[in-house]
PDB file of C-alpha atoms in Angstrom:
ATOM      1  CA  UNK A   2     -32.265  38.827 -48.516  1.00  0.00           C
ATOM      2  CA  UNK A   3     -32.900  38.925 -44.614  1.00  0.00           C
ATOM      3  CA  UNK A   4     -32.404  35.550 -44.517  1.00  0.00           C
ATOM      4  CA  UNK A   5     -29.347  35.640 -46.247  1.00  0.00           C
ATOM      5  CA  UNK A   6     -28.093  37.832 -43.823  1.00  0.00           C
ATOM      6  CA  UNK A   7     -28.872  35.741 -40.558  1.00  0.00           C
ATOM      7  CA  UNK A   8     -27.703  32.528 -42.100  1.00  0.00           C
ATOM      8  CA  UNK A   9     -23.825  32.213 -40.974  1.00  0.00           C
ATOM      9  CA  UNK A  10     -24.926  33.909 -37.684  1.00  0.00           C
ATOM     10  CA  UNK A  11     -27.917  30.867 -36.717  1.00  0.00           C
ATOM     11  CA  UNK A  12     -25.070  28.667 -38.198  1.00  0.00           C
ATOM     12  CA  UNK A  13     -22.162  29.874 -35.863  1.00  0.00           C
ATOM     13  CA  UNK A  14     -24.747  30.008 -32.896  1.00  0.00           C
ATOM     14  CA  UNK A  15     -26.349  26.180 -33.570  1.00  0.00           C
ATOM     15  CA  UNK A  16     -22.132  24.860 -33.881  1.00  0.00           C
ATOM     16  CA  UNK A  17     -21.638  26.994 -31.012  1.00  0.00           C
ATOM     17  CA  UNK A  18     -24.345  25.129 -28.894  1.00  0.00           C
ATOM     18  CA  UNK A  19     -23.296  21.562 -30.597  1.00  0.00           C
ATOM     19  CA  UNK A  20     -20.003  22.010 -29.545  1.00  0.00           C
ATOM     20  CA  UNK A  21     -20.601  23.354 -26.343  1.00  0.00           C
ATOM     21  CA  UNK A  22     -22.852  20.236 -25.571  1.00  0.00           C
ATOM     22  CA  UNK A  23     -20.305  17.878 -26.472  1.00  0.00           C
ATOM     23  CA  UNK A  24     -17.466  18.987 -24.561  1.00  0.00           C
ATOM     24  CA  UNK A  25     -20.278  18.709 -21.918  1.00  0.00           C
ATOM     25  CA  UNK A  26     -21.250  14.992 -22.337  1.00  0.00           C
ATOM     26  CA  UNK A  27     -17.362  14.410 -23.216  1.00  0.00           C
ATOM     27  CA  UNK A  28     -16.307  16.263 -19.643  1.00  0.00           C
ATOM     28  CA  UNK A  29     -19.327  14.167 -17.614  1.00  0.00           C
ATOM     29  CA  UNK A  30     -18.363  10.876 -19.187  1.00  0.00           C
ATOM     30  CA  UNK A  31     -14.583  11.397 -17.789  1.00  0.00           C
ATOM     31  CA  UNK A  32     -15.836  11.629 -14.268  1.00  0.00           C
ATOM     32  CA  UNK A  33     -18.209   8.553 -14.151  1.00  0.00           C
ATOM     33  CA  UNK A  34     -15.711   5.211 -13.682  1.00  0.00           C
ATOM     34  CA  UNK A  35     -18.131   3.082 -15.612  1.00  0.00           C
ATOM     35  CA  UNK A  36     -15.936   0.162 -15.840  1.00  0.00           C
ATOM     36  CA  UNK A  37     -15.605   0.263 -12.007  1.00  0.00           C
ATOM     37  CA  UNK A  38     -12.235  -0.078 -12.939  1.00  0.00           C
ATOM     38  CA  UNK A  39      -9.849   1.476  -9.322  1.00  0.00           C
ATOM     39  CA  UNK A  40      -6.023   0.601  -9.117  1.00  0.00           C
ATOM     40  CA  UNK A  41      -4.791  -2.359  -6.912  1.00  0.00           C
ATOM     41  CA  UNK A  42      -4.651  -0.977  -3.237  1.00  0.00           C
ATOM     42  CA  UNK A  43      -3.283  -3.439  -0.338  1.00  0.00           C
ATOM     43  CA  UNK A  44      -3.144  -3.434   3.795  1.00  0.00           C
ATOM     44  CA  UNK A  45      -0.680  -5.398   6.339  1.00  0.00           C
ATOM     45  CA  UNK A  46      -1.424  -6.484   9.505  1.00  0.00           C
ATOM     46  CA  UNK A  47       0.721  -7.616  12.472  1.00  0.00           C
ATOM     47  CA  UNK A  48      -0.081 -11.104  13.678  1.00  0.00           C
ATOM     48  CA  UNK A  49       3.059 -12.470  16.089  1.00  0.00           C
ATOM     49  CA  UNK A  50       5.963 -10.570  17.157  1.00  0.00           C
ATOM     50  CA  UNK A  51       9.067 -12.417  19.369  1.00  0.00           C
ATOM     51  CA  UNK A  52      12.165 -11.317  20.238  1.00  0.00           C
ATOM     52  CA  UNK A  53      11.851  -7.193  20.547  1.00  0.00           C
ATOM     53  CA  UNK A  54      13.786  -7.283  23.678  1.00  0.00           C
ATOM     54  CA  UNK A  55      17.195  -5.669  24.679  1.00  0.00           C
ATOM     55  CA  UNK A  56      20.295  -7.830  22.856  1.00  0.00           C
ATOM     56  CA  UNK A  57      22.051  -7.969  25.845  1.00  0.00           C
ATOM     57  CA  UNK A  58      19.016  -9.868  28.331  1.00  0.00           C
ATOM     58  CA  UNK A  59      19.520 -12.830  29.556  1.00  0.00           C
ATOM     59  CA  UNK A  60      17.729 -15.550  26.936  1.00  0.00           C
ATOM     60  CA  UNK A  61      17.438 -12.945  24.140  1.00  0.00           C
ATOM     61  CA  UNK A  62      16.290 -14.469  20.653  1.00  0.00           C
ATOM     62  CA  UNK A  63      16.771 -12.557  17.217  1.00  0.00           C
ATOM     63  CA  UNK A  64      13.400 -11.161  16.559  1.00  0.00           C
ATOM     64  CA  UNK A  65      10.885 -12.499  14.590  1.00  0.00           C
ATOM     65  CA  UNK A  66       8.037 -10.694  13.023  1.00  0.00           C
ATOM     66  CA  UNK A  67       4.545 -12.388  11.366  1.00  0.00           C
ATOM     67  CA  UNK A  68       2.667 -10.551   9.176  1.00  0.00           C
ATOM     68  CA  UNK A  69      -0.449 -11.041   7.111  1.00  0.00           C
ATOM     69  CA  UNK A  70      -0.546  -9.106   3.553  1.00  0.00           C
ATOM     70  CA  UNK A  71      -3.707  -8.266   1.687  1.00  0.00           C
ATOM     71  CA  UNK A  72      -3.605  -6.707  -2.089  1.00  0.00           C
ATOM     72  CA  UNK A  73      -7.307  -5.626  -3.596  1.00  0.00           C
ATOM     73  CA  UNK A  74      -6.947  -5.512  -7.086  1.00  0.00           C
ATOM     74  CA  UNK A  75      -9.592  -2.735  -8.183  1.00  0.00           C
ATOM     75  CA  UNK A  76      -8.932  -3.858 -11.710  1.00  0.00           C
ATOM     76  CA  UNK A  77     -11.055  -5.797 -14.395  1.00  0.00           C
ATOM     77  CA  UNK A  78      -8.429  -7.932 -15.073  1.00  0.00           C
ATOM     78  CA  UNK A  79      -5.505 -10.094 -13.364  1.00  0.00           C
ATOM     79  CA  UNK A  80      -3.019  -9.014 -12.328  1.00  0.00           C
ATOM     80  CA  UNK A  81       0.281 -10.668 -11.969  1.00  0.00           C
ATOM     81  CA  UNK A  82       3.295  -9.494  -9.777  1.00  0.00           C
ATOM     82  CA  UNK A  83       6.610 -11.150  -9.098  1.00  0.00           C
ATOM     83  CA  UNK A  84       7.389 -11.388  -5.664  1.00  0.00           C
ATOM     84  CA  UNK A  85      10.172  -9.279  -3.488  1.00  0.00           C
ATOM     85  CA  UNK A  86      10.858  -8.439  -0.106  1.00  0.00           C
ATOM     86  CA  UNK A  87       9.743  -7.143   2.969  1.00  0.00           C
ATOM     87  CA  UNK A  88      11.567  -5.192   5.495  1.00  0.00           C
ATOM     88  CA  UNK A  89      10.025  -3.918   8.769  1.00  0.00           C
ATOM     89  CA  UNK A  90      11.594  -1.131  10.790  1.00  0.00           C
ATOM     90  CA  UNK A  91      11.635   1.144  13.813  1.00  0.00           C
ATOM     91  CA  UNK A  92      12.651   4.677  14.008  1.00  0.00           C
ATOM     92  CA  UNK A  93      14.316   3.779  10.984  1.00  0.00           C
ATOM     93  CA  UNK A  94      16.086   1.187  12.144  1.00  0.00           C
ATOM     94  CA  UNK A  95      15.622  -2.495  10.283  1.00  0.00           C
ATOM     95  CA  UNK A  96      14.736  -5.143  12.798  1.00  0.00           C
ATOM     96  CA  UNK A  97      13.902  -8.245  10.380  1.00  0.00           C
ATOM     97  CA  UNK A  98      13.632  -9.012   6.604  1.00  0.00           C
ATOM     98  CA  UNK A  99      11.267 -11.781   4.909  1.00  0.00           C
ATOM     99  CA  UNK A 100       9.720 -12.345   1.620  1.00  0.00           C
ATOM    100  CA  UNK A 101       6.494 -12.581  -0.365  1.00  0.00           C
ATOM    101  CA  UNK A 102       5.625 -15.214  -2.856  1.00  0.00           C
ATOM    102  CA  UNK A 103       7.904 -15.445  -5.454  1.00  0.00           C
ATOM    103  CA  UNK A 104       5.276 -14.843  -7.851  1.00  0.00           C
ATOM    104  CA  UNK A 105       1.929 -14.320  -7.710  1.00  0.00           C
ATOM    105  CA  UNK A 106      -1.641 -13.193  -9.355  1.00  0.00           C
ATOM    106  CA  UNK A 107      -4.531 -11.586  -8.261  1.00  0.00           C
ATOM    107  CA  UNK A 108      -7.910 -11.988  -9.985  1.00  0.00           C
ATOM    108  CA  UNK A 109     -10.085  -9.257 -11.662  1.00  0.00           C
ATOM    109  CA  UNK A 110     -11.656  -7.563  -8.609  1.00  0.00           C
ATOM    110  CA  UNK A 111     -10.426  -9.818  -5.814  1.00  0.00           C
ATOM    111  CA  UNK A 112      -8.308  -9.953  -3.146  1.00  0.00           C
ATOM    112  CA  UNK A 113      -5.019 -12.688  -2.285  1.00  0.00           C
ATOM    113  CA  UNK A 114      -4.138 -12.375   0.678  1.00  0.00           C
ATOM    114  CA  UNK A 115      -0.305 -14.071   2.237  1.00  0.00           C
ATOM    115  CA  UNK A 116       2.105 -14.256   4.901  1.00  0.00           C
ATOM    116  CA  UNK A 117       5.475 -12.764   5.561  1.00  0.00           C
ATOM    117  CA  UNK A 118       7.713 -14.417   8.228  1.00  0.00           C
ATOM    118  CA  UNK A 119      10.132 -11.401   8.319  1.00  0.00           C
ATOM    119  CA  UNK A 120      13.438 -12.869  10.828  1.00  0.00           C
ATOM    120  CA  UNK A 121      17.014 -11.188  11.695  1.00  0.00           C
ATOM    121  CA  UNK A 122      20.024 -12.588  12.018  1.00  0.00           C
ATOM    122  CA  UNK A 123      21.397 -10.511  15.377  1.00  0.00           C
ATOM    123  CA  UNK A 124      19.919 -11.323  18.230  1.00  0.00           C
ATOM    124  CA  UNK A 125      17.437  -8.678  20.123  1.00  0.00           C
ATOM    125  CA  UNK A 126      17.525  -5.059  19.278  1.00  0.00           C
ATOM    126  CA  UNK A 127      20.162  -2.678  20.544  1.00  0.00           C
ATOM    127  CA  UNK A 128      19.288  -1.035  24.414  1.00  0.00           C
ATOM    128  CA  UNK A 129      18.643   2.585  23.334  1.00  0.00           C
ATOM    129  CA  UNK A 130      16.499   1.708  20.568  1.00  0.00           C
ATOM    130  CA  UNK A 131      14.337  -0.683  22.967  1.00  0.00           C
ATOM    131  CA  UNK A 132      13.988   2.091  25.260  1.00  0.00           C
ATOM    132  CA  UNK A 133      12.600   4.374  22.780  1.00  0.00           C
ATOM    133  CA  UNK A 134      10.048   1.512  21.802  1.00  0.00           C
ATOM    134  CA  UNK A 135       9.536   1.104  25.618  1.00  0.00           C
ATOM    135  CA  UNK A 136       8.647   4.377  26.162  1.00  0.00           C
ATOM    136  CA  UNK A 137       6.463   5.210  22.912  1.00  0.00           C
ATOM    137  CA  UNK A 138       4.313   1.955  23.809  1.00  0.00           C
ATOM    138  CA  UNK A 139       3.712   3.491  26.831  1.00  0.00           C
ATOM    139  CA  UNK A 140       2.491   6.670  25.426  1.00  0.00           C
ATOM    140  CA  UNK A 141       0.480   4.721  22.520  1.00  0.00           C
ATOM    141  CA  UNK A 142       2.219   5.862  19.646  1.00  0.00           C
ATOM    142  CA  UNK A 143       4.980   3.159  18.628  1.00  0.00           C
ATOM    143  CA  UNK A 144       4.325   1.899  15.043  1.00  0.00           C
ATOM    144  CA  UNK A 145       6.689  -0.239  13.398  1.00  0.00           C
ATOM    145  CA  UNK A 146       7.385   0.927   9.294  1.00  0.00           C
ATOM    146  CA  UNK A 147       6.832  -2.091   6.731  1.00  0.00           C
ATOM    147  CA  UNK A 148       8.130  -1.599   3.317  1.00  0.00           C
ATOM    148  CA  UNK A 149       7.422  -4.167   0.338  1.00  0.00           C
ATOM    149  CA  UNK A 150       9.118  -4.420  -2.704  1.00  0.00           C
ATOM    150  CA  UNK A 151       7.747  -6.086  -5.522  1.00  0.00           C
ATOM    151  CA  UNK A 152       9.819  -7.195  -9.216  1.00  0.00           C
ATOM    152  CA  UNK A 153      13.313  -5.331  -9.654  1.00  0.00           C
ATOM    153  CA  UNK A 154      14.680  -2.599  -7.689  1.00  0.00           C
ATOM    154  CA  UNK A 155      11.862   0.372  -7.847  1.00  0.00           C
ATOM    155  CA  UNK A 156       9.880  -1.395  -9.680  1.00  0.00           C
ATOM    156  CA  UNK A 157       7.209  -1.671  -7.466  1.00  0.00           C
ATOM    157  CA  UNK A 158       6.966  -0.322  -3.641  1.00  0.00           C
ATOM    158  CA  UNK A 159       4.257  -0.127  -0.539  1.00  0.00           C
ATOM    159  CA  UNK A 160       4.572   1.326   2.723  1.00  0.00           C
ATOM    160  CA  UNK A 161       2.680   0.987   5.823  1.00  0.00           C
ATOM    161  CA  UNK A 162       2.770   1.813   9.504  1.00  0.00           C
ATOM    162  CA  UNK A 163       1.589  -0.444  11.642  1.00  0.00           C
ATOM    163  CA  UNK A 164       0.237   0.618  15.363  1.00  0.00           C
ATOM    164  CA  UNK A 165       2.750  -1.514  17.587  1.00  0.00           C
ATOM    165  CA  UNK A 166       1.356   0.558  21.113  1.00  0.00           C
ATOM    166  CA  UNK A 167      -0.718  -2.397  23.268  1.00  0.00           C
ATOM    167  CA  UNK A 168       0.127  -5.773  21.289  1.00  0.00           C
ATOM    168  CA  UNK A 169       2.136  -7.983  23.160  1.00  0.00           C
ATOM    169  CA  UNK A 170       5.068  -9.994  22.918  1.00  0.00           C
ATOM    170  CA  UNK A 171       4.703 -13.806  22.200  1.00  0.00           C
TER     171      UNK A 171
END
């Protein structure tokens, strides 16, 4: 008869613990990446820059811009992306345009890196904007903005800034 009575409370209290223990496990399992599976993560680098001068000095060529692009993929698989454009900037302001690979595919946890050639068509950059980038490379803080676009329209986008402060001009 005692026993009777303790039954469905040992019964609620063992479920109790069972359940409590899984959600434990289940909660512990989330946290622990055991696929070492991390999303696709990617750098630029500046490697030649010509033509960042005034557009109105004498012998003033429309700039050009070289840049070297690394993507990690993090994944366990390939992945493929179709290629897009690249648009650097300062203050806002576009100074050249280029373009990736039309197409192209990374392996399962490696890295591709490529080269944009991004050129204008003007020639030289306009005075006041030059004297901004004058002055901030003389403080150390002028950074040109790089923007990639990958597939359609907003399909896929990456952003950098780039330390411009103490490289020179070719």
């Amino acid at each position: 008869m005692v026993m009777a009575l303790f039954f469905p409370f040992i019964f609620w209290v063992v479920i109790f613990y069972l359940v409590a223990a899984t959600m434990a496990i289940v909660r512990a399992s989330l946290s622990i990446n055991i696929d070492q599976d991390y999303p696709i993560s990617s750098s630029v680098q500046l490697v030649g820059v010509k033509g960042l001068e005034p557009s109105l000095a004498p012998g003033a060529v429309s700039p050009a811009i070289g840049l070297l692009v690394r993507v990690d993929n993090g994944h366990i698989y390939d992945e493929y992306r179709e290629g897009g454009g690249v648009t650097v900037s300062y203050a806002g302001v576009p100074l050249a345009h280029g373009h990736t690979p039309i197409s192209f595919r990374v392996g399962a946890k490696a890295a591709l890196t490529f080269t944009v050639n991004a050129t204008a068509e003007s020639v030289g950059v306009p005075e006041d904007l030059f004297r901004l980038m004058s002055t901030e490379r003389r403080w150390g803080a002028a950074q040109l903005e790089v923007r990639m676009q990958l597939g359609w329209p907003g399909w896929e986008s990456y952003a950098w800034s780039v330390d411009f402060d103490g490289y020179r001009l070719l």
